[in-house]
Amino acid sequence: MPYETGAKVKLTRDVQVTANDTPGRVGFAGPLWLAEGLQGVVTGSATEAGSMTQQALAEFEQQVRGVRFDGFTAGVIDNLRQQIIQHGGLGAGVGAQIRYKVRFDNGFVLGGLEEGWLTQA
């Protein structure tokens, strides 16, 4: 169910905040988590195309993050990363999702929250 700007919502799961201020997608995971049940107000939304690609890329990054590779292996991993991105470009718009920006009661503002991560408060 799409949420309008100003709608009161709460998290349906714990969300880890990443270095680029988005939840669990791209960026390096930070030590900060926002807890399930935390309430806030929707301050904006956007429809993102290719969100399935972003999820695949985030999962890939999570598996290889923090590991040191030799030059050849790093090249192979970068090639795989580019293939994931190119594959997502072919089906742009497929699986597009609405992502929300929410200002939580504790003062944090987090963008990129998927609709399934929120519920009406």
C-alpha positions in Angstrom: 0.0 0.0 0.0 1.6 3.3 -1.1 2.2 5.9 1.7 1.5 9.6 1.2 3.9 12.3 2.5 3.0 12.9 6.1 1.7 9.3 6.8 2.7 7.9 10.1 4.6 4.6 9.7 6.7 2.1 11.7 9.4 -0.3 10.7 8.5 -4.0 10.3 12.1 -5.2 10.7 15.4 -4.0 12.0 17.2 -1.9 9.4 21.0 -1.5 9.2 22.1 2.0 8.1 24.9 2.0 5.5 27.6 4.6 4.8 25.5 6.4 2.1 22.5 6.8 4.4 20.4 4.0 2.8 19.1 0.8 4.3 21.0 -2.4 3.4 21.5 -1.8 -0.3 24.7 -0.3 -1.6 27.3 1.3 0.6 29.3 0.0 3.4 27.3 -1.2 6.4 27.6 0.9 9.5 27.3 -0.1 13.1 23.9 1.6 13.4 20.6 -0.3 13.3 17.1 1.2 13.5 14.9 -1.2 15.5 11.7 -2.8 14.4 8.7 -0.9 15.6 10.4 2.5 15.4 7.8 5.1 14.3 8.2 8.0 12.0 6.6 10.2 9.3 7.0 9.7 5.5 8.8 12.8 4.1 9.1 11.7 0.5 9.0 8.8 -1.9 10.4 7.9 -5.3 9.9 5.0 -7.8 13.1 3.3 -8.5 13.6 1.3 -11.7 15.8 -1.8 -11.6 15.5 -2.4 -7.9 16.0 -6.1 -8.4 19.4 -5.2 -9.8 20.2 -3.1 -6.8 19.3 -5.9 -4.5 21.4 -8.4 -6.5 24.3 -6.0 -6.5 23.9 -5.3 -2.7 23.9 -9.1 -2.0 27.0 -9.5 -4.2 28.8 -6.6 -2.4 27.9 -8.0 1.0 29.5 -11.4 0.1 32.8 -9.9 -1.1 33.1 -6.9 1.2 36.1 -6.9 3.5 38.0 -9.7 1.7 41.4 -9.0 0.2 41.9 -10.4 -3.3 44.9 -10.6 -5.6 44.9 -8.5 -8.8 43.4 -11.2 -11.0 40.6 -12.1 -8.6 39.8 -8.5 -8.0 39.5 -8.1 -11.8 37.2 -11.1 -12.1 35.0 -9.7 -9.3 34.8 -6.3 -10.9 33.8 -8.0 -14.2 31.0 -9.9 -12.3 29.9 -6.6 -10.8 29.7 -4.9 -14.2 27.7 -7.9 -15.6 25.2 -7.6 -12.8 24.8 -3.9 -13.6 24.5 -4.4 -17.4 22.0 -7.2 -16.9 19.8 -4.9 -14.8 20.0 -2.2 -17.5 18.3 -4.5 -20.0 15.2 -4.8 -17.9 15.0 -1.3 -16.5 11.6 -0.7 -15.0 11.0 -4.4 -14.4 10.4 -4.8 -10.7 10.3 -1.1 -10.0 9.5 -0.3 -6.4 8.5 2.8 -4.4 11.1 3.7 -1.8 10.4 6.1 1.0 12.3 8.7 3.0 11.2 8.7 6.6 12.0 11.0 9.6 11.9 8.8 12.7 10.8 9.9 16.2 14.4 9.6 17.4 15.5 12.2 14.9 17.0 9.9 12.2 16.1 10.5 8.6 16.5 7.5 6.4 15.9 7.3 2.6 15.5 4.2 0.4 13.1 2.2 2.6 11.1 -0.4 0.7 7.4 -0.4 1.1 7.5 -3.9 2.7 9.7 -2.6 5.5 7.0 -0.2 6.7 3.5 -0.5 8.1 0.9 2.1 9.1 1.4 3.3 12.6 
